[in-house]
Amino acid sequence: MKIYITRHGTTEWNISRRLQGWKDSNLTKEGIKNAISLGKRLASIDFDVIYSSPQNRAVETAKLIRAKRDIPIVNHKALREMRYGIWEGMTLDDIDKNYPEEFHNYVNNPDAYIPVDGETYNDLFKRVDDFLEEIIEKDDRNILVVTHGIPIKAIIAKIKGLSIEEFAKIPIYTGTSLHIFEVKDGRIHIVVEDDISHLESI
């Protein structure tokens, strides 16, 4: 089994540096172009299914990657972005100004992060782990997963066996960057990490 994972395309709130969480904003023209470009890159892969976060920016990205192919898109709640509660819709600068300690821990010290009406990192890690276990048990050959920045960091950390401190140092990957994993004997191995070569042709 191979698992192809990507982040949704760039959104309007990404550009304005607003935290989205479970809220949504539209894909930008660049985000749409990049998703189409990744779709062309993956056009020769015979996907059994596409799993997407149910949030609109991920679903739209999944549809653009799928293009006209007959591949089912399954919305999976475990793939949602981290929930940030009252921070959602605020700019990063305003969050840093109004919640300096909480924001510092969110970025640099996740083990000490206490959300303001949001989701803990442990909540996120649990649902990501459950999702990986679920899809590994299936008899699919090729799976595409469209999700968000923090869940992808959690997936990478899980596969590499990183500590929560090391997890904090993983970057937020570019929109539509591609990661490819191979499952053998119930274990996940990284084949490709953070590939953006499809963006160079735009």
Tab-separated table of N, CA and C in Angstrom, residues 42-192:
chain	number	residue	atom	x	y	z
A	42	LEU	N	-0.057	13.592	-10.341
A	42	LEU	CA	-0.538	12.308	-9.834
A	42	LEU	C	-1.509	11.610	-10.791
A	43	ALA	N	-1.626	12.130	-11.994
A	43	ALA	CA	-2.637	11.618	-12.937
A	43	ALA	C	-2.434	10.146	-13.291
A	44	SER	N	-1.218	9.672	-13.217
A	44	SER	CA	-0.955	8.273	-13.600
A	44	SER	C	-1.144	7.300	-12.438
A	45	ILE	N	-1.403	7.817	-11.234
A	45	ILE	CA	-1.587	6.946	-10.068
A	45	ILE	C	-3.042	6.495	-9.997
A	46	ASP	N	-3.238	5.196	-9.908
A	46	ASP	CA	-4.583	4.624	-9.839
A	46	ASP	C	-5.032	4.578	-8.374
A	47	PHE	N	-5.631	5.671	-7.914
A	47	PHE	CA	-6.054	5.747	-6.518
A	47	PHE	C	-7.342	4.966	-6.288
A	48	ASP	N	-7.373	4.208	-5.196
A	48	ASP	CA	-8.591	3.496	-4.808
A	48	ASP	C	-9.593	4.453	-4.180
A	49	VAL	N	-9.071	5.418	-3.408
A	49	VAL	CA	-9.942	6.344	-2.685
A	49	VAL	C	-9.143	7.587	-2.320
A	50	ILE	N	-9.846	8.704	-2.171
A	50	ILE	CA	-9.259	9.929	-1.649
A	50	ILE	C	-9.926	10.221	-0.306
A	51	TYR	N	-9.141	10.297	0.758
A	51	TYR	CA	-9.653	10.711	2.057
A	51	TYR	C	-9.359	12.195	2.235
A	52	SER	N	-10.383	12.959	2.603
A	52	SER	CA	-10.223	14.390	2.764
A	52	SER	C	-10.781	14.847	4.102
A	53	SER	N	-10.137	15.843	4.664
A	53	SER	CA	-10.778	16.581	5.743
A	53	SER	C	-12.105	17.108	5.221
A	54	PRO	N	-13.145	17.159	6.056
A	54	PRO	CA	-14.441	17.677	5.585
A	54	PRO	C	-14.465	19.188	5.408
A	55	GLN	N	-13.374	19.868	5.772
A	55	GLN	CA	-13.358	21.321	5.625
A	55	GLN	C	-13.218	21.709	4.155
A	56	ASN	N	-13.891	22.782	3.791
A	56	ASN	CA	-14.061	23.115	2.383
A	56	ASN	C	-12.740	23.268	1.639
A	57	ARG	N	-11.738	23.886	2.265
A	57	ARG	CA	-10.477	24.116	1.560
A	57	ARG	C	-9.790	22.804	1.194
A	58	ALA	N	-9.976	21.778	2.020
A	58	ALA	CA	-9.411	20.463	1.719
A	58	ALA	C	-10.241	19.730	0.682
A	59	VAL	N	-11.566	19.791	0.810
A	59	VAL	CA	-12.447	19.111	-0.152
A	59	VAL	C	-12.261	19.687	-1.547
A	60	GLU	N	-12.185	21.018	-1.660
A	60	GLU	CA	-11.977	21.643	-2.964
A	60	GLU	C	-10.630	21.256	-3.555
A	61	THR	N	-9.612	21.174	-2.713
A	61	THR	CA	-8.294	20.730	-3.185
A	61	THR	C	-8.366	19.296	-3.688
A	62	ALA	N	-9.056	18.434	-2.947
A	62	ALA	CA	-9.198	17.037	-3.360
A	62	ALA	C	-9.894	16.926	-4.714
A	63	LYS	N	-10.928	17.719	-4.905
A	63	LYS	CA	-11.657	17.692	-6.178
A	63	LYS	C	-10.782	18.165	-7.330
A	64	LEU	N	-9.970	19.183	-7.095
A	64	LEU	CA	-9.086	19.692	-8.147
A	64	LEU	C	-8.001	18.680	-8.492
A	65	ILE	N	-7.499	17.974	-7.507
A	65	ILE	CA	-6.497	16.939	-7.770
A	65	ILE	C	-7.122	15.773	-8.514
A	66	ARG	N	-8.310	15.378	-8.112
A	66	ARG	CA	-9.005	14.268	-8.778
A	66	ARG	C	-9.348	14.589	-10.216
A	67	ALA	N	-9.701	15.857	-10.481
A	67	ALA	CA	-10.107	16.301	-11.831
A	67	ALA	C	-11.298	15.472	-12.305
A	68	LYS	N	-11.219	14.905	-13.480
A	68	LYS	CA	-12.369	14.199	-14.057
A	68	LYS	C	-12.351	12.702	-13.793
A	69	ARG	N	-11.427	12.254	-12.993
A	69	ARG	CA	-11.333	10.821	-12.738
A	69	ARG	C	-12.442	10.351	-11.791
A	70	ASP	N	-12.800	9.114	-11.912
A	70	ASP	CA	-13.872	8.527	-11.102
A	70	ASP	C	-13.274	7.895	-9.847
A	71	ILE	N	-12.920	8.758	-8.892
A	71	ILE	CA	-12.334	8.295	-7.633
A	71	ILE	C	-13.202	8.810	-6.487
A	72	PRO	N	-13.669	7.947	-5.610
A	72	PRO	CA	-14.507	8.426	-4.498
A	72	PRO	C	-13.715	9.308	-3.535
A	73	ILE	N	-14.337	10.386	-3.085
A	73	ILE	CA	-13.760	11.242	-2.048
A	73	ILE	C	-14.543	10.998	-0.757
A	74	VAL	N	-13.855	10.552	0.272
A	74	VAL	CA	-14.471	10.244	1.563
A	74	VAL	C	-14.038	11.303	2.564
A	75	ASN	N	-14.985	12.039	3.107
A	75	ASN	CA	-14.671	13.033	4.139
A	75	ASN	C	-14.472	12.323	5.478
A	76	HIS	N	-13.359	12.624	6.130
A	76	HIS	CA	-13.024	11.949	7.390
A	76	HIS	C	-12.715	13.009	8.445
A	77	LYS	N	-13.485	13.004	9.528
A	77	LYS	CA	-13.351	14.031	10.562
A	77	LYS	C	-11.975	14.029	11.232
A	78	ALA	N	-11.324	12.889	11.254
A	78	ALA	CA	-10.009	12.813	11.895
A	78	ALA	C	-8.961	13.655	11.180
A	79	LEU	N	-9.258	14.041	9.947
A	79	LEU	CA	-8.295	14.797	9.142
A	79	LEU	C	-8.485	16.303	9.247
A	80	ARG	N	-9.447	16.743	10.063
A	80	ARG	CA	-9.647	18.179	10.238
A	80	ARG	C	-8.400	18.836	10.820
A	81	GLU	N	-8.275	20.141	10.548
A	81	GLU	CA	-7.199	20.901	11.157
A	81	GLU	C	-7.404	20.938	12.668
A	82	MET	N	-6.362	21.292	13.392
A	82	MET	CA	-6.473	21.451	14.840
A	82	MET	C	-7.509	22.536	15.135
A	83	ARG	N	-8.308	22.322	16.173
A	83	ARG	CA	-9.342	23.299	16.545
A	83	ARG	C	-8.753	24.299	17.533
A	84	TYR	N	-8.883	25.590	17.187
A	84	TYR	CA	-8.242	26.641	17.974
A	84	TYR	C	-9.229	27.489	18.774
A	85	GLY	N	-10.497	27.134	18.776
A	85	GLY	CA	-11.466	27.863	19.587
A	85	GLY	C	-11.542	29.337	19.211
A	86	ILE	N	-11.408	30.219	20.204
A	86	ILE	CA	-11.598	31.654	19.958
A	86	ILE	C	-10.474	32.270	19.141
A	87	TRP	N	-9.391	31.548	18.931
A	87	TRP	CA	-8.320	32.070	18.078
A	87	TRP	C	-8.702	32.045	16.595
A	88	GLU	N	-9.647	31.228	16.233
A	88	GLU	CA	-9.953	31.032	14.810
A	88	GLU	C	-10.475	32.322	14.182
A	89	GLY	N	-9.849	32.717	13.092
A	89	GLY	CA	-10.185	33.958	12.406
A	89	GLY	C	-9.308	35.127	12.816
A	90	MET	N	-8.555	34.973	13.915
A	90	MET	CA	-7.650	36.027	14.363
A	90	MET	C	-6.327	35.941	13.603
A	91	THR	N	-5.654	37.092	13.439
A	91	THR	CA	-4.327	37.064	12.832
A	91	THR	C	-3.323	36.517	13.837
A	92	LEU	N	-2.238	35.975	13.326
A	92	LEU	CA	-1.203	35.450	14.211
A	92	LEU	C	-0.615	36.551	15.091
A	93	ASP	N	-0.484	37.744	14.533
A	93	ASP	CA	0.045	38.868	15.320
A	93	ASP	C	-0.876	39.209	16.491
A	94	ASP	N	-2.186	39.212	16.249
A	94	ASP	CA	-3.140	39.523	17.318
A	94	ASP	C	-3.162	38.430	18.385
A	95	ILE	N	-3.037	37.179	17.951
A	95	ILE	CA	-2.995	36.088	18.929
A	95	ILE	C	-1.754	36.222	19.803
A	96	ASP	N	-0.622	36.492	19.170
A	96	ASP	CA	0.630	36.658	19.905
A	96	ASP	C	0.548	37.828	20.883
A	97	LYS	N	-0.136	38.889	20.475
A	97	LYS	CA	-0.267	40.085	21.323
A	97	LYS	C	-1.187	39.831	22.522
A	98	ASN	N	-2.307	39.158	22.270
A	98	ASN	CA	-3.327	38.986	23.303
A	98	ASN	C	-3.154	37.732	24.159
A	99	TYR	N	-2.474	36.726	23.610
A	99	TYR	CA	-2.264	35.465	24.332
A	99	TYR	C	-0.796	35.043	24.201
A	100	PRO	N	0.138	35.879	24.676
A	100	PRO	CA	1.561	35.624	24.413
A	100	PRO	C	2.071	34.293	24.951
A	101	GLU	N	1.688	33.928	26.178
A	101	GLU	CA	2.189	32.675	26.758
A	101	GLU	C	1.603	31.469	26.038
A	102	GLU	N	0.296	31.498	25.831
A	102	GLU	CA	-0.365	30.371	25.157
A	102	GLU	C	0.155	30.209	23.731
A	103	PHE	N	0.350	31.335	23.026
A	103	PHE	CA	0.816	31.261	21.645
A	103	PHE	C	2.261	30.771	21.585
A	104	HIS	N	3.085	31.218	22.511
A	104	HIS	CA	4.474	30.740	22.558
A	104	HIS	C	4.504	29.221	22.742
A	105	ASN	N	3.692	28.724	23.677
A	105	ASN	CA	3.664	27.287	23.907
A	105	ASN	C	3.102	26.543	22.704
A	106	TYR	N	2.083	27.100	22.069
A	106	TYR	CA	1.506	26.476	20.873
A	106	TYR	C	2.576	26.259	19.808
A	107	VAL	N	3.431	27.249	19.603
A	107	VAL	CA	4.447	27.181	18.554
A	107	VAL	C	5.691	26.422	19.007
A	108	ASN	N	6.155	26.678	20.229
A	108	ASN	CA	7.481	26.220	20.642
A	108	ASN	C	7.494	25.130	21.705
A	109	ASN	N	6.438	25.024	22.489
A	109	ASN	CA	6.434	24.089	23.613
A	109	ASN	C	5.085	23.378	23.691
A	110	PRO	N	4.788	22.537	22.707
A	110	PRO	CA	3.443	21.948	22.619
A	110	PRO	C	3.031	21.127	23.828
A	111	ASP	N	3.988	20.596	24.570
A	111	ASP	CA	3.646	19.798	25.745
A	111	ASP	C	3.002	20.654	26.840
A	112	ALA	N	3.292	21.980	26.819
A	112	ALA	CA	2.733	22.888	27.823
A	112	ALA	C	1.560	23.697	27.289
A	113	TYR	N	1.210	23.476	26.029
A	113	TYR	CA	0.139	24.274	25.403
A	113	TYR	C	-1.221	23.917	25.985
A	114	ILE	N	-1.918	24.924	26.500
A	114	ILE	CA	-3.291	24.757	26.981
A	114	ILE	C	-4.191	25.611	26.095
A	115	PRO	N	-5.076	25.013	25.317
A	115	PRO	CA	-5.885	25.779	24.371
A	115	PRO	C	-6.900	26.680	25.061
A	116	VAL	N	-7.234	27.752	24.382
A	116	VAL	CA	-8.301	28.648	24.834
A	116	VAL	C	-9.566	28.218	24.095
A	117	ASP	N	-10.355	27.347	24.729
A	117	ASP	CA	-11.578	26.823	24.121
A	117	ASP	C	-11.281	26.076	22.824
A	118	GLY	N	-10.161	25.358	22.804
A	118	GLY	CA	-9.783	24.623	21.592
A	118	GLY	C	-9.414	23.191	21.891
A	119	GLU	N	-8.542	22.657	21.068
A	119	GLU	CA	-8.158	21.253	21.102
A	119	GLU	C	-6.705	21.146	21.558
A	120	THR	N	-6.394	20.150	22.367
A	120	THR	CA	-5.012	19.933	22.786
A	120	THR	C	-4.257	19.156	21.705
A	121	TYR	N	-2.936	19.192	21.807
A	121	TYR	CA	-2.134	18.392	20.885
A	121	TYR	C	-2.408	16.905	21.083
A	122	ASN	N	-2.643	16.486	22.306
A	122	ASN	CA	-2.953	15.070	22.538
A	122	ASN	C	-4.233	14.662	21.834
A	123	ASP	N	-5.235	15.551	21.814
A	123	ASP	CA	-6.471	15.280	21.077
A	123	ASP	C	-6.166	15.049	19.596
A	124	LEU	N	-5.340	15.934	19.049
A	124	LEU	CA	-4.980	15.836	17.631
A	124	LEU	C	-4.218	14.555	17.343
A	125	PHE	N	-3.196	14.260	18.167
A	125	PHE	CA	-2.388	13.061	17.940
A	125	PHE	C	-3.241	11.799	17.994
A	126	LYS	N	-4.201	11.785	18.915
A	126	LYS	CA	-5.055	10.593	19.059
A	126	LYS	C	-5.871	10.353	17.802
A	127	ARG	N	-6.496	11.397	17.258
A	127	ARG	CA	-7.334	11.161	16.077
A	127	ARG	C	-6.497	10.844	14.831
A	128	VAL	N	-5.303	11.419	14.744
A	128	VAL	CA	-4.419	11.105	13.623
A	128	VAL	C	-3.947	9.652	13.717
A	129	ASP	N	-3.568	9.213	14.918
A	129	ASP	CA	-3.154	7.819	15.110
A	129	ASP	C	-4.285	6.861	14.741
A	130	ASP	N	-5.502	7.178	15.187
A	130	ASP	CA	-6.650	6.320	14.888
A	130	ASP	C	-6.884	6.226	13.379
A	131	PHE	N	-6.713	7.357	12.680
A	131	PHE	CA	-6.909	7.355	11.234
A	131	PHE	C	-5.871	6.471	10.544
A	132	LEU	N	-4.617	6.598	10.933
A	132	LEU	CA	-3.568	5.783	10.311
A	132	LEU	C	-3.825	4.297	10.539
A	133	GLU	N	-4.211	3.927	11.750
A	133	GLU	CA	-4.512	2.521	12.032
A	133	GLU	C	-5.676	2.031	11.186
A	134	GLU	N	-6.662	2.882	11.014
A	134	GLU	CA	-7.843	2.506	10.235
A	134	GLU	C	-7.500	2.217	8.775
A	135	ILE	N	-6.721	3.111	8.160
A	135	ILE	CA	-6.464	2.922	6.723
A	135	ILE	C	-5.441	1.812	6.467
A	136	ILE	N	-4.544	1.574	7.427
A	136	ILE	CA	-3.568	0.498	7.246
A	136	ILE	C	-4.268	-0.857	7.190
A	137	GLU	N	-5.372	-0.971	7.890
A	137	GLU	CA	-6.109	-2.240	7.929
A	137	GLU	C	-6.865	-2.524	6.639
A	138	LYS	N	-7.014	-1.500	5.787
A	138	LYS	CA	-7.774	-1.678	4.555
A	138	LYS	C	-6.894	-2.298	3.468
A	139	ASP	N	-7.530	-2.927	2.509
A	139	ASP	CA	-6.799	-3.628	1.449
A	139	ASP	C	-6.731	-2.761	0.189
A	140	ASP	N	-6.290	-1.526	0.352
A	140	ASP	CA	-6.157	-0.624	-0.791
A	140	ASP	C	-4.712	-0.598	-1.259
A	141	ARG	N	-4.528	-0.230	-2.508
A	141	ARG	CA	-3.169	-0.154	-3.055
A	141	ARG	C	-2.615	1.258	-2.969
A	142	ASN	N	-3.434	2.233	-3.410
A	142	ASN	CA	-3.002	3.628	-3.420
A	142	ASN	C	-4.085	4.511	-2.817
A	143	ILE	N	-3.712	5.302	-1.823
A	143	ILE	CA	-4.640	6.191	-1.137
A	143	ILE	C	-4.095	7.614	-1.195
A	144	LEU	N	-4.966	8.568	-1.487
A	144	LEU	CA	-4.595	9.973	-1.401
A	144	LEU	C	-5.294	10.579	-0.192
A	145	VAL	N	-4.543	11.329	0.615
A	145	VAL	CA	-5.071	11.991	1.800
A	145	VAL	C	-4.857	13.495	1.652
A	146	VAL	N	-5.942	14.261	1.785
A	146	VAL	CA	-5.849	15.723	1.715
A	146	VAL	C	-6.241	16.278	3.076
A	147	THR	N	-5.297	16.947	3.728
A	147	THR	CA	-5.541	17.408	5.084
A	147	THR	C	-4.902	18.780	5.300
A	148	HIS	N	-4.397	19.035	6.506
A	148	HIS	CA	-3.961	20.381	6.895
A	148	HIS	C	-2.560	20.351	7.498
A	149	GLY	N	-2.037	21.549	7.779
A	149	GLY	CA	-0.664	21.680	8.218
A	149	GLY	C	-0.305	20.924	9.480
A	150	ILE	N	-1.090	21.105	10.549
A	150	ILE	CA	-0.734	20.478	11.826
A	150	ILE	C	-0.962	18.957	11.805
A	151	PRO	N	-2.062	18.448	11.231
A	151	PRO	CA	-2.186	16.993	11.130
A	151	PRO	C	-1.045	16.345	10.347
A	152	ILE	N	-0.551	17.016	9.300
A	152	ILE	CA	0.570	16.439	8.548
A	152	ILE	C	1.820	16.389	9.419
A	153	LYS	N	2.070	17.457	10.190
A	153	LYS	CA	3.191	17.428	11.126
A	153	LYS	C	3.053	16.254	12.092
A	154	ALA	N	1.845	16.019	12.582
A	154	ALA	CA	1.603	14.921	13.525
A	154	ALA	C	1.849	13.571	12.872
A	155	ILE	N	1.437	13.426	11.624
A	155	ILE	CA	1.657	12.173	10.891
A	155	ILE	C	3.146	11.920	10.704
A	156	ILE	N	3.881	12.949	10.274
A	156	ILE	CA	5.324	12.812	10.074
A	156	ILE	C	6.011	12.438	11.396
A	157	ALA	N	5.628	13.121	12.478
A	157	ALA	CA	6.223	12.835	13.783
A	157	ALA	C	5.937	11.404	14.222
A	158	LYS	N	4.702	10.942	13.982
A	158	LYS	CA	4.308	9.583	14.353
A	158	LYS	C	5.154	8.557	13.600
A	159	ILE	N	5.291	8.749	12.301
A	159	ILE	CA	6.015	7.779	11.486
A	159	ILE	C	7.498	7.766	11.835
A	160	LYS	N	8.063	8.927	12.131
A	160	LYS	CA	9.485	9.006	12.467
A	160	LYS	C	9.768	8.684	13.930
A	161	GLY	N	8.713	8.557	14.736
A	161	GLY	CA	8.908	8.285	16.147
A	161	GLY	C	9.515	9.444	16.901
A	162	LEU	N	9.127	10.677	16.536
A	162	LEU	CA	9.699	11.869	17.144
A	162	LEU	C	9.021	12.201	18.467
A	163	SER	N	9.745	12.875	19.319
A	163	SER	CA	9.187	13.372	20.573
A	163	SER	C	8.334	14.603	20.281
A	164	ILE	N	7.559	15.036	21.277
A	164	ILE	CA	6.723	16.216	21.068
A	164	ILE	C	7.586	17.467	20.896
A	165	GLU	N	8.768	17.475	21.504
A	165	GLU	CA	9.687	18.603	21.302
A	165	GLU	C	10.187	18.629	19.853
A	166	GLU	N	10.489	17.464	19.305
A	166	GLU	CA	10.946	17.388	17.907
A	166	GLU	C	9.799	17.713	16.951
A	167	PHE	N	8.579	17.310	17.326
A	167	PHE	CA	7.404	17.646	16.531
A	167	PHE	C	7.301	19.154	16.328
A	168	ALA	N	7.592	19.927	17.378
A	168	ALA	CA	7.470	21.393	17.312
A	168	ALA	C	8.410	21.993	16.282
A	169	LYS	N	9.497	21.298	15.969
A	169	LYS	CA	10.492	21.834	15.033
A	169	LYS	C	10.179	21.508	13.577
A	170	ILE	N	9.179	20.658	13.346
A	170	ILE	CA	8.785	20.348	11.972
A	170	ILE	C	8.102	21.571	11.381
A	171	PRO	N	8.456	21.977	10.164
A	171	PRO	CA	7.831	23.169	9.582
A	171	PRO	C	6.391	22.896	9.149
A	172	ILE	N	5.649	23.972	8.939
A	172	ILE	CA	4.352	23.841	8.269
A	172	ILE	C	4.641	23.761	6.780
A	173	TYR	N	4.290	22.654	6.170
A	173	TYR	CA	4.657	22.435	4.771
A	173	TYR	C	3.833	23.318	3.831
A	174	THR	N	4.419	23.614	2.697
A	174	THR	CA	3.774	24.414	1.663
A	174	THR	C	2.472	23.762	1.214
A	175	GLY	N	1.493	24.571	0.851
A	175	GLY	CA	0.242	24.037	0.312
A	175	GLY	C	0.489	23.164	-0.899
A	176	THR	N	-0.132	22.008	-0.935
A	176	THR	CA	-0.045	20.953	-1.960
A	176	THR	C	1.312	20.264	-2.025
A	177	SER	N	2.194	20.494	-1.023
A	177	SER	CA	3.430	19.700	-0.994
A	177	SER	C	3.051	18.232	-0.804
A	178	LEU	N	3.858	17.337	-1.375
A	178	LEU	CA	3.499	15.916	-1.437
A	178	LEU	C	4.420	15.071	-0.563
A	179	HIS	N	3.802	14.166	0.183
A	179	HIS	CA	4.524	13.164	0.979
A	179	HIS	C	4.002	11.796	0.537
A	180	ILE	N	4.906	10.858	0.383
A	180	ILE	CA	4.510	9.506	-0.030
A	180	ILE	C	5.047	8.508	0.990
A	181	PHE	N	4.149	7.643	1.484
A	181	PHE	CA	4.520	6.620	2.453
A	181	PHE	C	4.170	5.246	1.891
A	182	GLU	N	4.963	4.257	2.275
A	182	GLU	CA	4.691	2.874	1.889
A	182	GLU	C	4.462	2.039	3.136
A	183	VAL	N	3.424	1.216	3.087
A	183	VAL	CA	3.100	0.356	4.224
A	183	VAL	C	3.554	-1.068	3.910
A	184	LYS	N	4.430	-1.599	4.764
A	184	LYS	CA	4.905	-2.972	4.624
A	184	LYS	C	4.858	-3.644	5.984
A	185	ASP	N	4.193	-4.800	6.021
A	185	ASP	CA	4.094	-5.578	7.270
A	185	ASP	C	3.573	-4.736	8.422
A	186	GLY	N	2.584	-3.878	8.109
A	186	GLY	CA	1.946	-3.071	9.137
A	186	GLY	C	2.728	-1.859	9.581
A	187	ARG	N	3.891	-1.618	8.992
A	187	ARG	CA	4.712	-0.464	9.340
A	187	ARG	C	4.735	0.533	8.186
A	188	ILE	N	4.790	1.834	8.530
A	188	ILE	CA	4.785	2.887	7.523
A	188	ILE	C	6.195	3.425	7.348
A	189	HIS	N	6.627	3.501	6.095
A	189	HIS	CA	7.955	4.009	5.766
A	189	HIS	C	7.813	5.227	4.857
A	190	ILE	N	8.645	6.222	5.084
A	190	ILE	CA	8.609	7.428	4.256
A	190	ILE	C	9.398	7.187	2.972
A	191	VAL	N	8.739	7.425	1.840
A	191	VAL	CA	9.372	7.294	0.531
A	191	VAL	C	9.760	8.664	-0.008
A	192	VAL	N	8.841	9.625	0.094
A	192	VAL	CA	9.058	10.993	-0.367
A	192	VAL	C	8.542	11.934	0.705
